[in-house]
Amino acid sequence: MTTFTVPRGQFRALLAASAPHTGKESEDTPLLGRVRFHPLGDRLLAWTTDYTTSVVSSITIDQHRDADLETFDLQAAEVARALAVFKPPAGDARMMWDDAMMRVRVTTEHVVFTEEPAWTDVAEGRSLQVLRIVPEQGQDRYPDVPRLVVEALFGQVSQVPQLRVFADHLARFQAAGKAWNAPIRLEAIENPVCAVIRIGERVVGLLPAYPDDTEKERTRDRRNVDVWVEALSPIRRPVRVEVPADVVTDLQDQARELLRSGSGVHLSVVKAGDPS
């Protein structure tokens, strides 16, 4: 049995970042629809893939009570249950909930998540027991996501300026960006061809990328840019010229001085109909 604690807010962010990438278990894809959790020193790693996008997340282990921390898998449905059960309160209480601890107890068949008492609580909070997936000894065929990510991180950065990705692939990382309140950083990799996504220091992922690396594609894109420029240029508003306040003041002072001295100011009155 393995027992350790993690911050509740980080625990929920870990699940939220993983859930969109699990895929579905089927006859053709019997290994999908799960998330792998791997305690490593003072960190808990989680990774998953649907063979299209992949993600690895990392959170802090606060303390553990056993020397040997076990790797365990959870079905995507169990991850969804945990997200549904462990919802933080709204308002100012959210920060206190995020900072409090979640106890994780891993047995041979189950994983039990329990909210440990915060300093304002008098007893344990909610608890959830879920089934654990245990691969057969020596028969672990779950995709090697760590290897895929490492190969991409050491891959050659693409020099192609344009990169195409599908919106639904990129959208799968939105939950992670929101959970960690961090921007999504995208980097094109030439070999293997993919895009590496990093979200703060907690999340790294992969998604398919299609660089525009042929002359035909570059010519098409240049033509597309020209079409947009031609359409938008005539309807641009004139650029507003902002005159610095000190320049305005100086011009006003010069104008008042000219009016007082009468020099350099010539006024003429033209009557209506006067051809001159």
PDB file of C-alpha atoms in Angstrom:
ATOM      1  CA  MET A   1       0.000   0.000   0.000  1.00  0.00           C
ATOM      2  CA  THR A   2       1.137   3.548  -0.792  1.00  0.00           C
ATOM      3  CA  THR A   3      -0.069   6.701   0.919  1.00  0.00           C
ATOM      4  CA  PHE A   4       0.925  10.280   0.182  1.00  0.00           C
ATOM      5  CA  THR A   5      -0.581  13.771   0.227  1.00  0.00           C
ATOM      6  CA  VAL A   6      -0.768  16.460  -2.442  1.00  0.00           C
ATOM      7  CA  PRO A   7      -2.274  19.974  -2.440  1.00  0.00           C
ATOM      8  CA  ARG A   8      -5.959  19.814  -3.383  1.00  0.00           C
ATOM      9  CA  GLY A   9      -5.740  22.581  -5.972  1.00  0.00           C
ATOM     10  CA  GLN A  10      -2.786  20.939  -7.698  1.00  0.00           C
ATOM     11  CA  PHE A  11      -4.536  17.562  -7.573  1.00  0.00           C
ATOM     12  CA  ARG A  12      -7.589  18.956  -9.346  1.00  0.00           C
ATOM     13  CA  ALA A  13      -5.403  20.766 -11.916  1.00  0.00           C
ATOM     14  CA  LEU A  14      -3.591  17.486 -12.629  1.00  0.00           C
ATOM     15  CA  LEU A  15      -6.863  15.691 -13.352  1.00  0.00           C
ATOM     16  CA  ALA A  16      -8.267  18.569 -15.407  1.00  0.00           C
ATOM     17  CA  ALA A  17      -5.119  18.734 -17.551  1.00  0.00           C
ATOM     18  CA  SER A  18      -5.215  14.968 -18.230  1.00  0.00           C
ATOM     19  CA  ALA A  19      -8.909  14.339 -18.881  1.00  0.00           C
ATOM     20  CA  PRO A  20      -9.201  15.757 -22.456  1.00  0.00           C
ATOM     21  CA  HIS A  21      -6.435  13.489 -23.827  1.00  0.00           C
ATOM     22  CA  THR A  22      -7.459  10.016 -22.630  1.00  0.00           C
ATOM     23  CA  GLY A  23      -9.337   8.825 -25.711  1.00  0.00           C
ATOM     24  CA  LYS A  24     -11.721   5.879 -25.493  1.00  0.00           C
ATOM     25  CA  GLU A  25     -11.127   2.242 -24.702  1.00  0.00           C
ATOM     26  CA  SER A  26     -12.383  -0.033 -27.495  1.00  0.00           C
ATOM     27  CA  GLU A  27     -11.566  -3.320 -29.211  1.00  0.00           C
ATOM     28  CA  ASP A  28      -9.204  -1.456 -31.524  1.00  0.00           C
ATOM     29  CA  THR A  29      -7.719   0.714 -28.761  1.00  0.00           C
ATOM     30  CA  PRO A  30      -7.863  -1.417 -25.588  1.00  0.00           C
ATOM     31  CA  LEU A  31      -5.175   0.623 -23.817  1.00  0.00           C
ATOM     32  CA  LEU A  32      -6.812   4.020 -24.156  1.00  0.00           C
ATOM     33  CA  GLY A  33      -9.269   5.705 -21.814  1.00  0.00           C
ATOM     34  CA  ARG A  34      -6.910   5.852 -18.839  1.00  0.00           C
ATOM     35  CA  VAL A  35      -4.425   8.076 -17.010  1.00  0.00           C
ATOM     36  CA  ARG A  36      -1.159   6.825 -15.539  1.00  0.00           C
ATOM     37  CA  PHE A  37       0.054   8.265 -12.221  1.00  0.00           C
ATOM     38  CA  HIS A  38       3.702   7.895 -11.270  1.00  0.00           C
ATOM     39  CA  PRO A  39       5.069   9.108  -7.911  1.00  0.00           C
ATOM     40  CA  LEU A  40       8.669  10.244  -8.355  1.00  0.00           C
ATOM     41  CA  GLY A  41      10.469  11.596  -5.307  1.00  0.00           C
ATOM     42  CA  ASP A  42       8.666  14.740  -4.229  1.00  0.00           C
ATOM     43  CA  ARG A  43       6.539  14.890  -7.387  1.00  0.00           C
ATOM     44  CA  LEU A  44       3.506  13.082  -8.732  1.00  0.00           C
ATOM     45  CA  LEU A  45       3.546  12.775 -12.529  1.00  0.00           C
ATOM     46  CA  ALA A  46       0.490  11.950 -14.614  1.00  0.00           C
ATOM     47  CA  TRP A  47       0.447  11.193 -18.326  1.00  0.00           C
ATOM     48  CA  THR A  48      -2.049  10.078 -20.921  1.00  0.00           C
ATOM     49  CA  THR A  49      -2.560   9.924 -24.674  1.00  0.00           C
ATOM     50  CA  ASP A  50      -5.127   9.055 -27.311  1.00  0.00           C
ATOM     51  CA  TYR A  51      -2.399   8.448 -29.932  1.00  0.00           C
ATOM     52  CA  THR A  52      -3.031  11.956 -31.308  1.00  0.00           C
ATOM     53  CA  THR A  53      -2.332  14.345 -28.437  1.00  0.00           C
ATOM     54  CA  SER A  54      -0.321  13.511 -25.331  1.00  0.00           C
ATOM     55  CA  VAL A  55       0.217  15.316 -22.030  1.00  0.00           C
ATOM     56  CA  VAL A  56       2.375  14.983 -18.929  1.00  0.00           C
ATOM     57  CA  SER A  57       1.631  16.979 -15.767  1.00  0.00           C
ATOM     58  CA  SER A  58       3.521  17.342 -12.504  1.00  0.00           C
ATOM     59  CA  ILE A  59       2.421  18.326  -9.001  1.00  0.00           C
ATOM     60  CA  THR A  60       4.069  18.399  -5.577  1.00  0.00           C
ATOM     61  CA  ILE A  61       3.949  15.477  -3.149  1.00  0.00           C
ATOM     62  CA  ASP A  62       3.784  16.997   0.310  1.00  0.00           C
ATOM     63  CA  GLN A  63       4.636  13.853   2.248  1.00  0.00           C
ATOM     64  CA  HIS A  64       4.516  10.096   1.848  1.00  0.00           C
ATOM     65  CA  ARG A  65       4.260   7.375   4.432  1.00  0.00           C
ATOM     66  CA  ASP A  66       5.770   4.464   2.546  1.00  0.00           C
ATOM     67  CA  ALA A  67       9.214   4.016   1.087  1.00  0.00           C
ATOM     68  CA  ASP A  68       8.012   2.491  -2.183  1.00  0.00           C
ATOM     69  CA  LEU A  69       5.535   4.674  -4.076  1.00  0.00           C
ATOM     70  CA  GLU A  70       3.604   2.678  -6.658  1.00  0.00           C
ATOM     71  CA  THR A  71       2.614   3.619 -10.180  1.00  0.00           C
ATOM     72  CA  PHE A  72      -1.123   3.253 -10.780  1.00  0.00           C
ATOM     73  CA  ASP A  73      -3.607   3.746 -13.640  1.00  0.00           C
ATOM     74  CA  LEU A  74      -7.162   5.075 -13.468  1.00  0.00           C
ATOM     75  CA  GLN A  75      -9.884   4.822 -16.045  1.00  0.00           C
ATOM     76  CA  ALA A  76     -11.003   8.100 -17.603  1.00  0.00           C
ATOM     77  CA  ALA A  77     -14.429   7.626 -15.996  1.00  0.00           C
ATOM     78  CA  GLU A  78     -12.822   7.508 -12.534  1.00  0.00           C
ATOM     79  CA  VAL A  79     -10.887  10.690 -13.254  1.00  0.00           C
ATOM     80  CA  ALA A  80     -14.165  12.332 -14.243  1.00  0.00           C
ATOM     81  CA  ARG A  81     -15.753  11.117 -10.977  1.00  0.00           C
ATOM     82  CA  ALA A  82     -12.940  12.650  -8.945  1.00  0.00           C
ATOM     83  CA  LEU A  83     -13.337  15.977 -10.750  1.00  0.00           C
ATOM     84  CA  ALA A  84     -17.074  15.886 -10.056  1.00  0.00           C
ATOM     85  CA  VAL A  85     -16.671  15.077  -6.357  1.00  0.00           C
ATOM     86  CA  PHE A  86     -13.767  17.340  -5.440  1.00  0.00           C
ATOM     87  CA  LYS A  87     -15.028  20.738  -6.495  1.00  0.00           C
ATOM     88  CA  PRO A  88     -13.607  23.789  -4.710  1.00  0.00           C
ATOM     89  CA  PRO A  89     -15.897  26.357  -3.089  1.00  0.00           C
ATOM     90  CA  ALA A  90     -16.456  29.715  -4.731  1.00  0.00           C
ATOM     91  CA  GLY A  91     -15.180  33.052  -3.536  1.00  0.00           C
ATOM     92  CA  ASP A  92     -12.482  33.665  -0.936  1.00  0.00           C
ATOM     93  CA  ALA A  93     -12.703  30.093   0.395  1.00  0.00           C
ATOM     94  CA  ARG A  94     -11.267  28.770  -2.907  1.00  0.00           C
ATOM     95  CA  MET A  95      -7.671  29.613  -1.993  1.00  0.00           C
ATOM     96  CA  MET A  96      -7.932  27.868   1.374  1.00  0.00           C
ATOM     97  CA  TRP A  97      -9.384  24.758  -0.295  1.00  0.00           C
ATOM     98  CA  ASP A  98      -6.620  24.736  -2.931  1.00  0.00           C
ATOM     99  CA  ASP A  99      -3.870  24.927  -0.300  1.00  0.00           C
ATOM    100  CA  ALA A 100      -5.292  22.147   1.908  1.00  0.00           C
ATOM    101  CA  MET A 101      -4.114  18.555   1.416  1.00  0.00           C
ATOM    102  CA  MET A 102      -5.588  15.582  -0.446  1.00  0.00           C
ATOM    103  CA  ARG A 103      -4.557  12.173   0.885  1.00  0.00           C
ATOM    104  CA  VAL A 104      -4.035   9.484  -1.757  1.00  0.00           C
ATOM    105  CA  ARG A 105      -4.023   5.843  -0.612  1.00  0.00           C
ATOM    106  CA  VAL A 106      -3.160   3.206  -3.222  1.00  0.00           C
ATOM    107  CA  THR A 107      -4.035  -0.426  -2.504  1.00  0.00           C
ATOM    108  CA  THR A 108      -3.775  -3.482  -4.726  1.00  0.00           C
ATOM    109  CA  GLU A 109      -7.253  -2.896  -6.199  1.00  0.00           C
ATOM    110  CA  HIS A 110      -8.325   0.639  -5.327  1.00  0.00           C
ATOM    111  CA  VAL A 111      -7.209   4.244  -4.988  1.00  0.00           C
ATOM    112  CA  VAL A 112      -8.830   6.299  -2.233  1.00  0.00           C
ATOM    113  CA  PHE A 113      -8.814  10.105  -2.327  1.00  0.00           C
ATOM    114  CA  THR A 114      -9.666  11.891   0.924  1.00  0.00           C
ATOM    115  CA  GLU A 115      -9.693  15.580   1.781  1.00  0.00           C
ATOM    116  CA  GLU A 116      -7.502  15.966   4.863  1.00  0.00           C
ATOM    117  CA  PRO A 117      -8.666  18.467   7.478  1.00  0.00           C
ATOM    118  CA  ALA A 118      -7.582  22.052   6.875  1.00  0.00           C
ATOM    119  CA  TRP A 119      -6.684  24.201   9.875  1.00  0.00           C
ATOM    120  CA  THR A 120     -10.267  25.503   9.903  1.00  0.00           C
ATOM    121  CA  ASP A 121     -11.823  22.009   9.693  1.00  0.00           C
ATOM    122  CA  VAL A 122     -12.598  19.678  12.568  1.00  0.00           C
ATOM    123  CA  ALA A 123     -12.786  16.452  10.545  1.00  0.00           C
ATOM    124  CA  GLU A 124     -11.859  14.910   7.221  1.00  0.00           C
ATOM    125  CA  GLY A 125     -13.749  16.100   4.196  1.00  0.00           C
ATOM    126  CA  ARG A 126     -15.084  14.206   1.213  1.00  0.00           C
ATOM    127  CA  SER A 127     -13.665  10.806   0.227  1.00  0.00           C
ATOM    128  CA  LEU A 128     -13.820   8.804  -2.981  1.00  0.00           C
ATOM    129  CA  GLN A 129     -12.723   5.222  -3.686  1.00  0.00           C
ATOM    130  CA  VAL A 130     -12.074   4.280  -7.319  1.00  0.00           C
ATOM    131  CA  LEU A 131     -10.910   1.127  -9.078  1.00  0.00           C
ATOM    132  CA  ARG A 132      -7.263   0.854  -9.975  1.00  0.00           C
ATOM    133  CA  ILE A 133      -6.044  -0.656 -13.254  1.00  0.00           C
ATOM    134  CA  VAL A 134      -3.159  -3.056 -12.647  1.00  0.00           C
ATOM    135  CA  PRO A 135      -1.285  -4.228 -15.791  1.00  0.00           C
ATOM    136  CA  GLU A 136      -0.310  -7.867 -15.919  1.00  0.00           C
ATOM    137  CA  GLN A 137       3.230  -8.473 -14.759  1.00  0.00           C
ATOM    138  CA  GLY A 138       5.563  -7.935 -17.701  1.00  0.00           C
ATOM    139  CA  GLN A 139       2.663  -7.118 -20.022  1.00  0.00           C
ATOM    140  CA  ASP A 140       2.577  -3.343 -19.691  1.00  0.00           C
ATOM    141  CA  ARG A 141       1.860  -2.103 -23.218  1.00  0.00           C
ATOM    142  CA  TYR A 142       0.530   1.334 -22.333  1.00  0.00           C
ATOM    143  CA  PRO A 143       2.033   3.928 -24.736  1.00  0.00           C
ATOM    144  CA  ASP A 144       5.423   5.205 -23.584  1.00  0.00           C
ATOM    145  CA  VAL A 145       4.428   8.857 -23.289  1.00  0.00           C
ATOM    146  CA  PRO A 146       7.616   9.887 -21.408  1.00  0.00           C
ATOM    147  CA  ARG A 147       9.719   8.594 -24.322  1.00  0.00           C
ATOM    148  CA  LEU A 148       7.587  10.434 -26.888  1.00  0.00           C
ATOM    149  CA  VAL A 149       7.892  13.704 -24.957  1.00  0.00           C
ATOM    150  CA  VAL A 150      11.646  13.389 -24.369  1.00  0.00           C
ATOM    151  CA  GLU A 151      12.269  12.675 -28.070  1.00  0.00           C
ATOM    152  CA  ALA A 152      10.284  15.765 -29.011  1.00  0.00           C
ATOM    153  CA  LEU A 153      12.040  17.960 -26.433  1.00  0.00           C
ATOM    154  CA  PHE A 154      15.385  16.883 -27.874  1.00  0.00           C
ATOM    155  CA  GLY A 155      14.111  17.159 -31.449  1.00  0.00           C
ATOM    156  CA  GLN A 156      15.234  19.723 -33.976  1.00  0.00           C
ATOM    157  CA  VAL A 157      13.276  22.951 -33.808  1.00  0.00           C
ATOM    158  CA  SER A 158      11.539  23.698 -37.108  1.00  0.00           C
ATOM    159  CA  GLN A 159      12.750  26.682 -39.131  1.00  0.00           C
ATOM    160  CA  VAL A 160       9.502  26.894 -41.099  1.00  0.00           C
ATOM    161  CA  PRO A 161       7.714  30.146 -40.128  1.00  0.00           C
ATOM    162  CA  GLN A 162       4.169  28.824 -40.621  1.00  0.00           C
ATOM    163  CA  LEU A 163       2.674  25.985 -38.659  1.00  0.00           C
ATOM    164  CA  ARG A 164      -0.797  24.472 -38.971  1.00  0.00           C
ATOM    165  CA  VAL A 165      -2.575  22.693 -36.103  1.00  0.00           C
ATOM    166  CA  PHE A 166      -6.183  21.597 -35.765  1.00  0.00           C
ATOM    167  CA  ALA A 167      -8.326  23.674 -33.409  1.00  0.00           C
ATOM    168  CA  ASP A 168      -9.798  20.653 -31.605  1.00  0.00           C
ATOM    169  CA  HIS A 169      -6.307  19.325 -30.831  1.00  0.00           C
ATOM    170  CA  LEU A 170      -5.181  22.658 -29.424  1.00  0.00           C
ATOM    171  CA  ALA A 171      -8.440  23.044 -27.475  1.00  0.00           C
ATOM    172  CA  ARG A 172      -7.629  19.938 -25.439  1.00  0.00           C
ATOM    173  CA  PHE A 173      -4.939  21.954 -23.643  1.00  0.00           C
ATOM    174  CA  GLN A 174      -7.324  24.765 -22.698  1.00  0.00           C
ATOM    175  CA  ALA A 175      -8.292  23.088 -19.414  1.00  0.00           C
ATOM    176  CA  ALA A 176      -4.629  22.839 -18.381  1.00  0.00           C
ATOM    177  CA  GLY A 177      -3.992  26.494 -19.185  1.00  0.00           C
ATOM    178  CA  LYS A 178      -7.037  27.505 -17.179  1.00  0.00           C
ATOM    179  CA  ALA A 179      -6.228  25.189 -14.262  1.00  0.00           C
ATOM    180  CA  TRP A 180      -2.698  26.561 -13.913  1.00  0.00           C
ATOM    181  CA  ASN A 181      -3.612  30.119 -14.991  1.00  0.00           C
ATOM    182  CA  ALA A 182      -0.713  30.099 -17.438  1.00  0.00           C
ATOM    183  CA  PRO A 183      -0.297  30.861 -21.158  1.00  0.00           C
ATOM    184  CA  ILE A 184       0.206  28.094 -23.690  1.00  0.00           C
ATOM    185  CA  ARG A 185       3.648  28.075 -25.327  1.00  0.00           C
ATOM    186  CA  LEU A 186       3.830  26.359 -28.712  1.00  0.00           C
ATOM    187  CA  GLU A 187       7.045  25.222 -30.424  1.00  0.00           C
ATOM    188  CA  ALA A 188       7.303  23.491 -33.784  1.00  0.00           C
ATOM    189  CA  ILE A 189       9.588  20.461 -33.931  1.00  0.00           C
ATOM    190  CA  GLU A 190      10.949  19.241 -37.245  1.00  0.00           C
ATOM    191  CA  ASN A 191      12.025  15.737 -36.247  1.00  0.00           C
ATOM    192  CA  PRO A 192       9.801  14.163 -35.036  1.00  0.00           C
ATOM    193  CA  VAL A 193       7.236  16.391 -36.750  1.00  0.00           C
ATOM    194  CA  CYS A 194       4.978  17.732 -34.019  1.00  0.00           C
ATOM    195  CA  ALA A 195       4.332  20.733 -31.816  1.00  0.00           C
ATOM    196  CA  VAL A 196       5.474  20.795 -28.209  1.00  0.00           C
ATOM    197  CA  ILE A 197       3.159  22.597 -25.799  1.00  0.00           C
ATOM    198  CA  ARG A 198       4.343  23.855 -22.435  1.00  0.00           C
ATOM    199  CA  ILE A 199       2.075  25.424 -19.826  1.00  0.00           C
ATOM    200  CA  GLY A 200       4.059  27.056 -17.066  1.00  0.00           C
ATOM    201  CA  GLU A 201       6.397  24.605 -15.338  1.00  0.00           C
ATOM    202  CA  ARG A 202       3.719  21.996 -14.702  1.00  0.00           C
ATOM    203  CA  VAL A 203       2.539  20.703 -18.086  1.00  0.00           C
ATOM    204  CA  VAL A 204       4.207  19.514 -21.280  1.00  0.00           C
ATOM    205  CA  GLY A 205       2.366  17.968 -24.198  1.00  0.00           C
ATOM    206  CA  LEU A 206       2.446  17.021 -27.870  1.00  0.00           C
ATOM    207  CA  LEU A 207       0.034  17.560 -30.733  1.00  0.00           C
ATOM    208  CA  PRO A 208       0.224  16.983 -34.501  1.00  0.00           C
ATOM    209  CA  ALA A 209       1.649  19.890 -36.488  1.00  0.00           C
ATOM    210  CA  TYR A 210       1.785  20.453 -40.216  1.00  0.00           C
ATOM    211  CA  PRO A 211       4.452  22.955 -41.343  1.00  0.00           C
ATOM    212  CA  ASP A 212       3.948  24.839 -44.609  1.00  0.00           C
ATOM    213  CA  ASP A 213       7.298  23.717 -45.968  1.00  0.00           C
ATOM    214  CA  THR A 214       6.751  23.595 -49.742  1.00  0.00           C
ATOM    215  CA  GLU A 215       6.993  26.451 -52.219  1.00  0.00           C
ATOM    216  CA  LYS A 216       3.400  25.818 -53.303  1.00  0.00           C
ATOM    217  CA  GLU A 217       2.169  26.224 -49.711  1.00  0.00           C
ATOM    218  CA  ARG A 218       4.268  29.343 -49.142  1.00  0.00           C
ATOM    219  CA  THR A 219       3.002  30.910 -52.381  1.00  0.00           C
ATOM    220  CA  ARG A 220      -0.592  30.130 -51.381  1.00  0.00           C
ATOM    221  CA  ASP A 221      -0.065  31.752 -47.985  1.00  0.00           C
ATOM    222  CA  ARG A 222       1.514  34.868 -49.495  1.00  0.00           C
ATOM    223  CA  ARG A 223      -1.471  35.235 -51.823  1.00  0.00           C
ATOM    224  CA  ASN A 224      -3.821  34.827 -48.886  1.00  0.00           C
ATOM    225  CA  VAL A 225      -1.991  37.584 -46.995  1.00  0.00           C
ATOM    226  CA  ASP A 226      -2.224  39.865 -50.047  1.00  0.00           C
ATOM    227  CA  VAL A 227      -5.976  39.277 -50.258  1.00  0.00           C
ATOM    228  CA  TRP A 228      -6.427  40.282 -46.612  1.00  0.00           C
ATOM    229  CA  VAL A 229      -4.243  43.369 -46.976  1.00  0.00           C
ATOM    230  CA  GLU A 230      -6.172  44.477 -50.076  1.00  0.00           C
ATOM    231  CA  ALA A 231      -9.506  44.015 -48.288  1.00  0.00           C
ATOM    232  CA  LEU A 232      -8.599  45.669 -45.000  1.00  0.00           C
ATOM    233  CA  SER A 233      -6.292  48.526 -46.012  1.00  0.00           C
ATOM    234  CA  PRO A 234      -8.991  50.835 -47.523  1.00  0.00           C
ATOM    235  CA  ILE A 235     -11.213  50.608 -44.439  1.00  0.00           C
ATOM    236  CA  ARG A 236      -8.555  51.450 -41.885  1.00  0.00           C
ATOM    237  CA  ARG A 237      -9.218  54.528 -39.780  1.00  0.00           C
ATOM    238  CA  PRO A 238      -6.602  57.276 -40.090  1.00  0.00           C
ATOM    239  CA  VAL A 239      -3.904  57.052 -37.465  1.00  0.00           C
ATOM    240  CA  ARG A 240      -4.646  59.525 -34.719  1.00  0.00           C
ATOM    241  CA  VAL A 241      -1.728  61.864 -34.138  1.00  0.00           C
ATOM    242  CA  GLU A 242      -1.092  62.477 -30.484  1.00  0.00           C
ATOM    243  CA  VAL A 243       0.741  65.753 -29.912  1.00  0.00           C
ATOM    244  CA  PRO A 244       2.715  65.779 -26.658  1.00  0.00           C
ATOM    245  CA  ALA A 245       1.350  68.168 -24.041  1.00  0.00           C
ATOM    246  CA  ASP A 246       4.597  70.145 -23.823  1.00  0.00           C
ATOM    247  CA  VAL A 247       4.549  70.731 -27.596  1.00  0.00           C
ATOM    248  CA  VAL A 248       0.927  71.966 -27.410  1.00  0.00           C
ATOM    249  CA  THR A 249       1.828  74.317 -24.575  1.00  0.00           C
ATOM    250  CA  ASP A 250       4.819  75.666 -26.510  1.00  0.00           C
ATOM    251  CA  LEU A 251       2.705  76.287 -29.636  1.00  0.00           C
ATOM    252  CA  GLN A 252       0.046  78.051 -27.579  1.00  0.00           C
ATOM    253  CA  ASP A 253       2.690  80.305 -26.004  1.00  0.00           C
ATOM    254  CA  GLN A 254       4.072  81.181 -29.462  1.00  0.00           C
ATOM    255  CA  ALA A 255       0.597  81.974 -30.775  1.00  0.00           C
ATOM    256  CA  ARG A 256      -0.175  84.303 -27.831  1.00  0.00           C
ATOM    257  CA  GLU A 257       3.159  86.071 -28.309  1.00  0.00           C
ATOM    258  CA  LEU A 258       2.458  86.632 -32.016  1.00  0.00           C
ATOM    259  CA  LEU A 259      -1.010  88.010 -31.278  1.00  0.00           C
ATOM    260  CA  ARG A 260       0.359  90.414 -28.666  1.00  0.00           C
ATOM    261  CA  SER A 261       3.156  91.719 -30.919  1.00  0.00           C
ATOM    262  CA  GLY A 262       1.131  91.791 -34.121  1.00  0.00           C
ATOM    263  CA  SER A 263       4.140  90.516 -36.039  1.00  0.00           C
ATOM    264  CA  GLY A 264       3.768  87.693 -38.481  1.00  0.00           C
ATOM    265  CA  VAL A 265      -0.035  87.835 -38.389  1.00  0.00           C
ATOM    266  CA  HIS A 266      -1.862  89.036 -41.496  1.00  0.00           C
ATOM    267  CA  LEU A 267      -5.645  89.071 -41.605  1.00  0.00           C
ATOM    268  CA  SER A 268      -7.715  89.893 -44.686  1.00  0.00           C
ATOM    269  CA  VAL A 269     -11.455  90.209 -45.096  1.00  0.00           C
ATOM    270  CA  VAL A 270     -12.997  89.162 -48.356  1.00  0.00           C
ATOM    271  CA  LYS A 271     -16.541  90.247 -49.157  1.00  0.00           C
ATOM    272  CA  ALA A 272     -18.944  87.738 -50.633  1.00  0.00           C
ATOM    273  CA  GLY A 273     -18.875  87.881 -54.411  1.00  0.00           C
ATOM    274  CA  ASP A 274     -15.546  89.726 -54.517  1.00  0.00           C
ATOM    275  CA  PRO A 275     -13.529  87.941 -57.234  1.00  0.00           C
ATOM    276  CA  SER A 276     -10.280  88.922 -55.547  1.00  0.00           C
TER     277      SER A 276
END
